XYZ file of C-alpha atoms in Angstrom:
691
model
C 74.509 122.071 99.363
C 75.961 119.985 96.812
C 78.297 117.247 97.919
C 81.938 117.465 97.353
C 82.815 114.585 94.319
C 86.036 113.612 93.389
C 86.919 111.798 90.148
C 90.214 110.086 88.795
C 91.357 106.640 87.341
C 93.933 104.339 88.596
C 95.889 103.587 85.257
C 98.619 101.340 86.485
C 99.356 99.360 89.867
C 102.309 100.414 92.191
C 105.734 98.568 91.496
C 106.194 95.801 93.719
C 102.504 94.727 93.641
C 101.341 92.388 96.864
C 99.862 89.314 94.914
C 98.976 86.008 96.858
C 98.601 83.584 94.457
C 96.656 79.737 94.431
C 96.581 77.338 91.272
C 93.897 79.989 89.933
C 93.502 82.985 91.717
C 95.915 85.874 92.075
C 95.248 89.114 93.875
C 96.528 92.808 94.065
C 96.262 95.031 96.729
C 97.001 98.845 96.124
C 96.511 101.875 98.925
C 95.251 104.237 96.351
C 97.067 107.549 96.316
C 94.451 110.303 96.737
C 95.231 113.931 95.371
C 95.701 115.308 92.279
C 100.080 114.984 91.609
C 99.816 111.610 93.295
C 97.008 110.330 90.518
C 98.251 112.077 87.892
C 101.705 109.686 88.105
C 99.663 106.280 88.335
C 99.438 103.812 85.948
C 97.829 100.870 84.638
C 96.838 97.617 86.790
C 97.483 94.065 85.894
C 94.175 92.556 84.446
C 91.885 91.231 87.067
C 88.218 90.354 86.839
C 87.144 91.045 90.682
C 87.245 93.818 92.456
C 86.658 95.501 96.265
C 87.262 98.339 97.980
C 88.292 99.200 101.373
C 87.809 102.797 102.339
C 88.410 105.292 105.470
C 85.951 108.000 105.924
C 82.204 109.165 106.074
C 81.598 109.636 102.239
C 81.130 106.870 99.332
C 83.164 105.503 97.050
C 81.663 104.620 92.910
C 83.655 102.793 90.147
C 84.061 102.231 86.645
C 86.347 99.513 85.361
C 88.171 99.267 81.534
C 86.963 96.598 79.420
C 90.473 94.381 78.213
C 88.928 94.367 74.811
C 86.451 97.264 75.037
C 85.683 100.560 76.389
C 84.480 101.713 79.993
C 81.405 100.004 82.025
C 78.970 101.584 84.010
C 79.534 103.709 87.050
C 79.001 101.030 90.171
C 78.465 102.577 93.615
C 80.801 100.732 96.453
C 79.161 98.376 98.830
C 80.149 98.259 101.877
C 78.465 94.939 103.588
C 78.870 96.302 107.126
C 79.528 100.085 108.009
C 81.443 101.080 110.917
C 80.812 103.874 113.574
C 81.091 107.029 112.590
C 84.360 108.703 113.382
C 85.668 105.329 114.508
C 88.477 105.509 111.761
C 87.453 101.845 110.761
C 87.848 100.871 107.306
C 84.614 100.135 105.451
C 84.928 96.487 103.739
C 83.627 96.517 100.417
C 81.814 93.578 98.757
C 83.741 91.563 96.137
C 82.137 92.457 92.325
C 82.963 90.476 89.394
C 83.932 93.394 86.854
C 84.754 90.374 83.559
C 88.170 90.857 82.021
C 89.257 94.225 82.497
C 92.858 96.410 82.761
C 91.722 99.539 84.509
C 89.567 101.518 86.962
C 87.912 104.964 87.897
C 87.347 106.037 90.818
C 84.697 108.809 92.104
C 84.176 110.179 95.802
C 81.934 111.588 97.489
C 82.236 113.479 100.954
C 85.086 112.141 103.310
C 86.829 109.443 102.034
C 90.375 109.434 103.428
C 91.908 106.256 102.617
C 91.478 104.139 99.831
C 92.540 100.243 99.106
C 91.793 98.650 95.866
C 91.800 94.647 96.046
C 92.151 93.362 92.297
C 91.916 89.972 91.890
C 92.046 87.571 88.653
C 90.140 84.631 89.604
C 90.483 81.685 86.746
C 87.308 80.556 85.087
C 87.599 76.488 84.922
C 84.916 73.658 85.190
C 85.183 71.100 87.463
C 83.078 68.148 88.994
C 79.797 67.885 91.205
C 79.660 65.275 94.418
C 76.965 64.311 96.297
C 77.094 64.050 100.394
C 76.725 61.439 102.160
C 73.270 60.547 103.778
C 69.794 60.726 102.225
C 67.800 64.275 101.251
C 70.965 65.915 100.698
C 71.288 68.483 97.959
C 73.719 68.319 95.222
C 77.104 70.373 96.335
C 80.060 71.215 94.856
C 82.809 70.642 97.322
C 85.845 72.796 98.126
C 88.192 70.572 95.885
C 85.182 70.482 93.292
C 85.258 74.244 93.084
C 89.200 74.955 93.945
C 89.036 76.044 97.262
C 93.096 77.164 98.081
C 93.672 74.976 101.071
C 97.194 76.615 101.669
C 95.848 79.978 102.599
C 93.502 79.009 105.491
C 94.550 80.659 108.811
C 93.301 78.065 111.085
C 91.191 74.586 111.605
C 87.461 75.066 111.864
C 86.040 76.042 115.447
C 82.592 73.858 116.246
C 79.491 75.240 117.868
C 77.546 72.998 120.289
C 74.592 73.255 118.099
C 73.223 74.631 115.127
C 70.207 77.378 115.875
C 69.144 79.111 112.569
C 70.044 80.215 108.749
C 71.466 83.586 108.032
C 70.495 84.582 104.512
C 73.278 86.849 102.247
C 73.736 88.157 98.985
C 77.538 88.580 97.942
C 76.180 92.004 95.864
C 77.979 91.440 92.786
C 76.724 90.861 89.686
C 73.984 88.843 88.715
C 75.540 88.007 85.439
C 77.900 85.378 84.847
C 78.016 82.332 83.216
C 78.290 78.571 85.000
C 81.920 78.299 84.458
C 82.457 81.974 85.863
C 80.375 80.982 89.049
C 83.201 78.621 90.926
C 85.808 81.344 89.721
C 83.867 83.903 91.837
C 83.666 81.324 94.768
C 87.480 80.776 94.405
C 87.880 85.285 94.253
C 85.546 85.410 97.524
C 87.557 82.737 99.436
C 91.209 84.919 98.560
C 89.588 88.135 99.369
C 88.259 87.073 102.872
C 91.646 85.389 103.883
C 93.952 87.794 102.365
C 92.057 90.898 101.944
C 89.683 90.829 104.975
C 92.080 88.949 107.050
C 89.616 85.728 108.421
C 90.249 82.594 108.333
C 88.720 81.026 105.830
C 85.708 82.072 103.494
C 83.290 83.446 105.783
C 79.950 81.548 104.397
C 79.280 78.146 105.090
C 77.522 77.687 101.523
C 76.776 79.685 98.452
C 74.068 79.250 95.795
C 74.671 80.685 92.292
C 72.081 81.913 89.666
C 71.696 78.355 88.236
C 70.662 76.442 91.620
C 74.423 75.094 92.388
C 75.377 74.939 95.856
C 79.057 75.496 97.088
C 80.624 73.984 100.229
C 81.902 77.242 101.691
C 83.560 76.889 105.156
C 85.644 74.289 105.989
C 85.204 71.315 108.241
C 82.234 69.316 107.109
C 78.496 70.418 105.785
C 76.993 68.562 108.170
C 78.776 69.773 111.095
C 78.239 73.268 112.654
C 81.113 75.208 111.807
C 81.538 78.363 112.845
C 81.584 81.027 109.840
C 82.795 84.775 109.555
C 79.215 85.973 107.962
C 76.923 87.505 110.603
C 79.309 89.513 113.580
C 78.634 88.781 116.921
C 76.044 85.946 115.549
C 78.201 83.599 113.732
C 78.375 81.261 116.428
C 75.569 78.391 115.784
C 74.299 79.937 112.708
C 74.643 78.640 108.671
C 75.530 81.219 106.939
C 74.439 80.763 102.945
C 75.283 83.438 100.337
C 72.814 83.956 97.278
C 75.473 85.090 94.520
C 74.568 88.285 92.699
C 72.804 91.828 93.847
C 69.225 91.414 95.008
C 68.292 94.836 96.250
C 66.207 95.365 93.032
C 66.068 92.124 91.208
C 64.929 89.046 92.455
C 67.055 85.788 92.732
C 66.434 83.235 90.027
C 63.894 80.261 90.605
C 66.802 77.713 89.876
C 68.343 79.826 92.992
C 64.939 80.430 95.542
C 64.423 76.294 95.048
C 68.072 74.985 95.610
C 68.025 77.537 98.760
C 64.926 76.092 99.591
C 66.132 72.307 99.530
C 69.624 73.202 101.142
C 67.976 74.965 104.103
C 65.328 72.278 104.243
C 68.426 69.446 104.577
C 70.746 71.565 106.819
C 68.092 72.567 109.159
C 66.411 69.068 109.576
C 70.177 67.673 110.360
C 69.915 70.297 113.168
C 66.015 69.318 113.844
C 65.175 73.190 113.895
C 61.937 74.136 112.847
C 62.195 76.856 109.842
C 58.895 78.408 111.129
C 60.609 79.109 114.542
C 61.996 82.195 116.492
C 64.976 81.954 118.639
C 66.254 84.572 121.083
C 69.987 85.023 120.501
C 72.339 87.002 123.181
C 74.361 88.986 120.594
C 78.364 88.465 120.367
C 78.501 92.616 119.797
C 78.486 94.578 116.453
C 77.521 98.463 115.327
C 73.704 97.073 115.621
C 73.458 94.853 118.675
C 75.885 95.404 121.660
C 77.085 92.607 123.483
C 74.969 90.399 125.653
C 71.723 91.668 124.025
C 69.053 89.312 123.497
C 67.682 89.086 119.797
C 64.654 87.858 118.652
C 65.495 85.932 115.350
C 63.643 83.581 112.738
C 65.178 80.169 112.103
C 65.514 81.594 108.599
C 66.686 85.585 108.704
C 68.159 87.639 106.632
C 72.032 89.603 107.467
C 70.118 92.276 108.338
C 68.224 90.975 111.133
C 71.718 90.454 112.762
C 73.559 93.523 112.103
C 74.031 97.494 110.196
C 73.536 95.573 106.512
C 71.082 96.204 103.887
C 72.109 92.279 102.928
C 70.514 89.855 101.335
C 69.163 92.887 99.234
C 65.261 94.271 99.462
C 64.127 91.604 97.036
C 65.680 88.789 98.567
C 64.531 89.945 102.009
C 60.723 90.228 101.372
C 61.483 86.634 100.048
C 62.222 84.860 103.212
C 58.981 84.464 104.674
C 57.354 82.384 101.811
C 60.739 80.534 101.331
C 60.750 79.711 105.085
C 57.547 78.587 104.527
C 58.450 75.894 101.074
C 60.777 74.799 103.746
C 58.729 73.921 106.278
C 56.673 71.225 104.160
C 60.065 70.028 102.147
C 61.016 66.542 103.091
C 58.811 65.823 105.794
C 58.152 64.755 108.213
C 60.452 66.121 110.523
C 61.480 65.730 114.254
C 62.042 69.262 116.027
C 64.095 70.251 118.957
C 64.900 67.617 120.638
C 65.602 68.441 124.457
C 66.933 66.015 127.310
C 65.947 67.232 131.141
C 67.694 65.811 134.109
C 70.563 63.944 135.293
C 71.555 59.899 135.114
C 70.512 58.800 138.989
C 67.124 60.431 138.703
C 64.743 60.899 136.296
C 65.220 61.951 133.158
C 62.629 63.311 130.510
C 63.369 63.782 126.606
C 61.005 65.553 124.296
C 60.656 66.661 120.864
C 57.934 67.872 118.548
C 56.988 66.296 115.318
C 55.735 67.580 111.678
C 52.682 65.564 111.511
C 51.325 62.819 113.917
C 54.042 59.823 114.021
C 54.546 56.853 115.794
C 57.534 57.413 117.831
C 60.512 55.417 120.104
C 63.127 56.670 122.583
C 65.554 54.404 122.933
C 68.867 54.133 125.849
C 71.609 52.086 125.318
C 74.959 51.772 127.032
C 78.286 52.033 126.072
C 78.826 48.090 124.594
C 75.405 49.160 122.462
C 73.160 47.141 125.151
C 69.278 48.360 125.484
C 69.115 50.010 128.628
C 65.303 51.437 128.502
C 62.657 52.682 125.894
C 59.408 54.199 125.471
C 57.181 54.609 122.724
C 54.056 56.714 121.570
C 52.378 58.449 119.038
C 51.107 62.078 118.412
C 52.918 65.264 117.581
C 55.133 65.640 120.747
C 57.325 63.221 121.928
C 57.316 63.146 125.809
C 59.054 60.243 127.776
C 60.494 60.243 130.880
C 63.462 57.521 132.152
C 63.880 56.738 135.555
C 67.504 56.128 135.730
C 67.909 54.859 139.538
C 69.680 52.252 138.650
C 71.699 53.174 136.219
C 75.640 52.712 136.585
C 78.161 54.943 135.732
C 79.713 55.413 132.254
C 78.244 56.784 129.114
C 74.779 55.991 127.825
C 73.408 56.880 124.153
C 69.811 57.874 123.492
C 67.972 58.207 120.389
C 64.733 59.521 119.176
C 63.560 58.050 116.413
C 59.528 58.728 114.252
C 58.643 57.041 111.073
C 60.226 58.505 108.215
C 61.600 61.643 110.103
C 65.161 61.805 110.440
C 66.937 60.872 113.892
C 68.084 62.382 117.164
C 71.021 61.467 119.549
C 73.085 62.127 121.919
C 74.760 60.838 125.064
C 74.282 61.599 128.689
C 76.876 60.180 131.148
C 77.499 59.692 134.653
C 81.324 60.604 135.296
C 83.561 58.888 137.886
C 84.310 60.942 140.940
C 87.464 62.534 140.467
C 89.180 66.168 141.012
C 86.794 69.324 140.394
C 88.700 71.035 137.777
C 88.598 74.776 138.184
C 88.154 77.753 135.754
C 91.895 78.602 134.579
C 93.223 80.140 131.279
C 96.900 79.703 130.284
C 99.736 79.462 127.817
C 98.059 83.075 125.855
C 100.203 83.702 122.813
C 99.466 85.791 119.903
C 101.736 84.315 116.850
C 103.050 86.506 114.830
C 102.986 88.964 117.574
C 104.204 91.520 114.834
C 101.635 91.657 112.315
C 101.454 92.876 108.708
C 97.925 92.830 106.780
C 98.681 94.064 103.623
C 97.952 90.885 101.593
C 101.013 90.309 100.555
C 100.858 86.304 101.945
C 103.158 86.811 105.101
C 102.125 87.828 108.137
C 99.051 89.075 107.363
C 97.426 87.719 110.552
C 97.959 86.422 113.660
C 96.815 83.513 115.807
C 95.797 84.006 119.156
C 96.082 80.260 121.374
C 95.433 79.415 124.780
C 94.396 76.903 126.658
C 91.149 76.528 129.427
C 90.744 74.287 132.506
C 87.224 73.926 132.289
C 84.663 74.778 129.633
C 84.330 78.700 129.959
C 82.271 81.743 128.084
C 85.896 83.318 126.436
C 85.595 86.912 125.158
C 88.836 88.462 123.631
C 88.617 92.482 122.998
C 91.309 94.747 121.185
C 92.553 97.258 123.501
C 94.485 100.734 122.121
C 97.478 101.789 123.592
C 95.391 103.963 125.868
C 92.993 100.807 127.240
C 90.053 101.809 125.239
C 88.527 98.595 123.269
C 88.367 98.497 120.098
C 87.067 95.210 118.623
C 85.644 92.676 120.015
C 87.293 89.191 118.609
C 85.397 86.560 119.954
C 82.577 86.220 122.231
C 81.501 82.337 122.528
C 81.710 79.204 124.407
C 84.877 77.045 124.259
C 85.543 73.516 125.191
C 88.456 72.800 127.915
C 91.802 72.052 126.687
C 93.660 74.161 123.714
C 92.225 76.535 121.561
C 92.787 79.217 119.214
C 91.474 82.382 116.928
C 92.585 83.958 114.129
C 92.545 87.990 113.472
C 93.519 89.792 110.232
C 93.615 93.278 112.035
C 92.902 94.861 108.787
C 90.827 97.039 109.925
C 93.325 98.809 112.462
C 95.914 101.389 111.819
C 99.705 100.861 112.503
C 99.882 100.841 116.278
C 100.616 99.329 119.419
C 97.630 97.002 120.878
C 96.971 95.283 123.519
C 94.689 92.077 123.574
C 92.381 91.059 126.380
C 91.390 87.580 126.642
C 88.494 86.862 129.406
C 87.519 83.597 130.481
C 83.977 82.610 132.573
C 82.602 79.862 134.141
C 79.341 80.986 136.434
C 80.097 83.532 138.640
C 84.073 83.231 137.987
C 86.127 84.623 135.562
C 90.113 85.108 134.730
C 91.804 87.392 132.508
C 95.100 87.105 130.561
C 96.824 89.902 128.053
C 98.895 90.376 125.295
C 100.827 92.924 123.200
C 101.119 93.029 119.751
C 101.676 95.442 116.836
C 100.500 96.126 113.462
C 103.075 97.213 111.302
C 102.588 97.495 107.529
C 106.045 99.450 106.770
C 107.205 96.205 104.586
C 105.238 94.628 102.145
C 105.427 92.001 98.786
C 109.009 90.605 99.828
C 109.316 88.929 96.070
C 112.800 86.590 95.272
C 113.661 86.387 91.343
C 114.974 83.595 90.749
C 114.168 81.527 93.575
C 117.623 80.063 92.532
C 120.797 80.936 91.696
C 124.342 79.736 90.316
C 126.822 82.785 90.758
C 129.569 80.762 88.588
C 129.606 83.716 86.471
C 127.992 82.392 83.052
C 125.752 84.916 82.747
C 122.930 82.228 83.946
C 121.181 83.253 86.902
C 124.018 85.017 88.818
C 122.190 87.414 90.971
C 118.658 87.156 92.464
C 116.639 90.320 92.923
C 114.768 90.946 95.920
C 112.152 93.660 95.413
C 109.659 94.509 98.042
C 107.613 97.632 98.958
C 107.979 100.579 101.982
C 105.145 102.791 103.441
C 108.068 105.667 104.667
C 111.446 106.475 105.057
C 113.455 103.668 106.965
C 116.714 102.233 108.342
C 116.309 98.972 106.024
C 119.006 95.618 106.556
C 119.010 92.602 104.108
C 120.692 89.218 105.948
C 121.490 85.882 104.496
C 120.412 83.286 106.942
C 121.281 79.552 107.229
C 120.225 77.452 110.814
C 119.717 80.942 112.733
C 123.227 82.322 111.655
C 123.551 85.626 109.744
C 126.087 84.734 106.738
C 126.017 87.367 104.856
C 124.883 91.115 104.879
C 124.347 92.273 101.405
C 122.824 95.941 102.365
C 122.194 97.708 105.026
C 121.638 101.595 104.768
C 118.095 104.271 104.836
C 115.582 103.661 102.014
C 112.548 105.645 100.817
C 109.209 105.083 100.440
C 108.037 103.212 97.338
C 109.244 99.967 95.406
C 112.204 98.851 96.028
C 114.904 95.890 94.724
C 118.092 94.467 96.525
C 120.601 92.749 94.211
C 122.946 89.319 95.673
C 125.464 87.769 94.206
C 125.350 84.761 96.497
C 128.297 85.387 98.509
C 128.259 86.058 102.392
C 130.643 87.855 104.321
C 133.265 88.851 101.498
C 133.202 84.910 100.257
C 130.646 82.394 97.821
C 128.451 80.546 99.723
C 128.227 76.842 99.653
C 125.155 75.339 97.795
C 122.257 75.064 99.823
C 119.137 76.968 100.428
C 119.072 80.275 102.494
C 116.487 82.909 104.191
C 117.193 86.484 102.221
C 115.553 88.131 105.274
C 114.613 92.120 104.858
C 114.489 94.026 108.102
C 112.745 97.846 108.902
C 113.406 99.401 111.791
C 110.251 102.432 112.508
C 108.652 103.824 115.160
C 106.931 100.426 116.363
C 110.310 97.892 116.140
C 111.937 95.576 113.620
C 109.331 94.025 111.072
C 111.145 91.278 109.153
C 109.880 89.478 105.953
C 112.023 86.383 104.602
C 111.818 84.181 101.401
C 113.913 81.125 100.862
C 116.317 81.424 98.237
C 118.938 78.377 97.112
C 122.349 78.388 96.020
C 123.139 75.792 93.290
C 126.034 75.363 91.627
C 125.619 71.473 90.125
C 124.569 71.221 86.675
C 121.357 68.335 86.968
C 122.437 64.589 85.616
C 120.103 63.261 82.973
C 120.853 59.423 82.044
C 119.380 57.949 78.690
C 117.841 54.471 80.214
C 116.151 53.434 77.309
C 116.561 54.803 73.802
C 113.189 52.773 72.002
C 110.789 53.959 75.189
C 113.026 57.467 75.750
C 112.993 56.699 78.977
C 115.340 58.965 81.161
C 116.617 60.168 85.053
C 116.840 63.138 86.414
C 118.679 63.554 89.583
C 116.536 66.758 90.697
C 113.439 68.768 88.931
C 114.399 70.545 85.883
C 113.607 71.180 82.388
C 114.648 68.636 79.819
C 114.785 69.513 76.027
C 115.103 67.098 73.456
C 116.280 66.923 69.670
C 114.622 63.815 67.743
C 115.730 63.156 64.505
C 117.440 66.689 64.012
C 113.756 68.173 63.576
C 111.452 67.317 66.200
C 112.236 69.600 69.203
C 109.998 68.548 72.772
C 110.745 70.670 76.239
C 109.633 69.229 79.426
C 109.118 70.006 82.781
C 109.903 66.892 84.801
C 110.394 66.255 88.690
C 113.048 64.138 90.163
C 113.078 60.068 89.240
C 111.989 58.362 85.730
C 110.052 59.880 82.552
C 109.499 58.914 79.210
C 109.169 61.761 76.345
C 106.198 60.918 74.233
C 107.400 60.226 70.666
C 105.285 57.939 68.227
C 107.873 57.899 65.147
C 110.751 56.028 65.101
C 114.107 57.719 66.475
C 117.183 57.601 64.353
C 118.804 60.053 66.389
C 118.617 62.190 69.300
C 120.121 64.651 71.898
C 119.103 66.221 75.335
C 120.009 68.128 77.709
C 118.719 69.730 81.018
C 118.313 72.702 83.089
C 117.699 72.875 86.608
C 116.221 76.197 88.396
C 119.198 77.631 88.927
C 120.052 77.759 85.303
C 123.201 74.757 85.005
C 123.028 73.085 82.367
C 123.612 68.842 82.087
C 126.008 67.552 79.392
C 124.410 66.907 76.405
C 123.218 63.089 76.548
C 122.938 61.728 72.847
C 122.393 58.613 70.664
């Protein structure tokens, strides 16, 4: 029997789009209505050059885009990087695809698709500089600042693993046809999609490699550090995720791409002293393929499909991984692999490692002042030396294993002073905000879960539904004593009440704490325009419009807040599903408000409680002060940021935006006459300055 197929077009974005904007990236998110009447009323979205889809149901989704300066492109199957279990009601998270400049989408549904959400991104194409990281033998890497990462959207500081154990190779599953200039725009789009669309803390990959052989720094924290990414669910800790930019299900990565991958992995695994031809037994943190706690044997250079239910990095690229691993193993020789230290100070301490070839080696021990304590030497393919530390005093000792030409391995061992034995404890569990609205509008899209450990412990965090049924594993990794945190986007769950259960384990002991949270998408995309107003009746910025989107019929209240106090309530009433715009004239409870900055707060009350979004808004009735300091150099001063318009010699008009302070107007000719005025953000005009 032929499966039911539904085809439709989205010809316009919903009013009040959810937009998250950095200097180079804008993202629009819309829940696509599934139904003939709703589709007939749809209209055209803003332009975009990248697209990703999320959907719920056992069916599949196809799409094609309308080129801004052409016709319809070919149909493409939306690729879900990891598919949820059937019947769970969770979202399929589609990969982000580079579409090129587009202004329309058509969708084609096969089978059961209950919900569909489109993420349309515009990532500006720019040219950025490269930088070479410190150290020898390192590949050229485009830094985060080089490709234009938006650090303002990063949700949490990076977490680090105690050691790096293996590399996981991915593909981004997008287009293989992009220019060198477009590649950085794709990386910026991936960052925005991972953070604002998927609700992750930062871009998921640790590195990305484009088809021209350019390597990009991914998740922040340091290219040589063991940064925990979001690239292999259940296997993120202690792995480095490298994404090949493109789709390699049927096509091969370019030679430049493969060569760059080899050089990158040869360097990064050497920093971690990992043998690229070795295997690792990894205990899964849990995903749809491997349950939590299952031991999985992985290659030191594995594909994403080895760790989870995915076709990534594509059949062709996956088939090339053994050859890539062999090339990595002979790149940058000699190498030092697997340094280990067994024993405790006060007794014998054994140092071991493997070498890629027979080499002279040395193990040296120094105290915390750098003074030599002990050393051992040898030659061969294996390092094996035991230090009799019976006479070692208390304190910190640093060990180093060196071999001719290889990157040294180093670490510390310590005899601690006697003191109170720390006990396992889990305290200060807080989820903030406790009500999260994962609709990609840039406000309360994700929460940060913080807690404090008394000792190092294995920490597991799960999400339970209102009935106590586990839905998701958010965390399963070793954490250090002290303050800890992790982020959660909640985008895969429907609106409702949930409980986060955090358990810390050390040895045979465990302790558990819980935090109740709410997922509620009723209110989205609150925008204020203009952000500054001057309600003086001159017709310029006398009122501000607060626009937002509602997903259900609810009571709505608009409050104006300053210093924690409500100073005005311009609106209170029932509003229906859809876009809305409320006007505010700058007054409080029946009287004009003084100049200053306020919070415009929209509160909706639904079956889950109150949901609030706030935006700052400024009342400013004071004109800017523009002063001509020197006519010969056209130097002026401003007492606040403003747009300055200068008319020179009655014919040359120059308009510039200037911050507060001193500035010059660029002009090469002789100034016989000038007049200038400034207009601030609220629309106030300064007196005209003339000379």
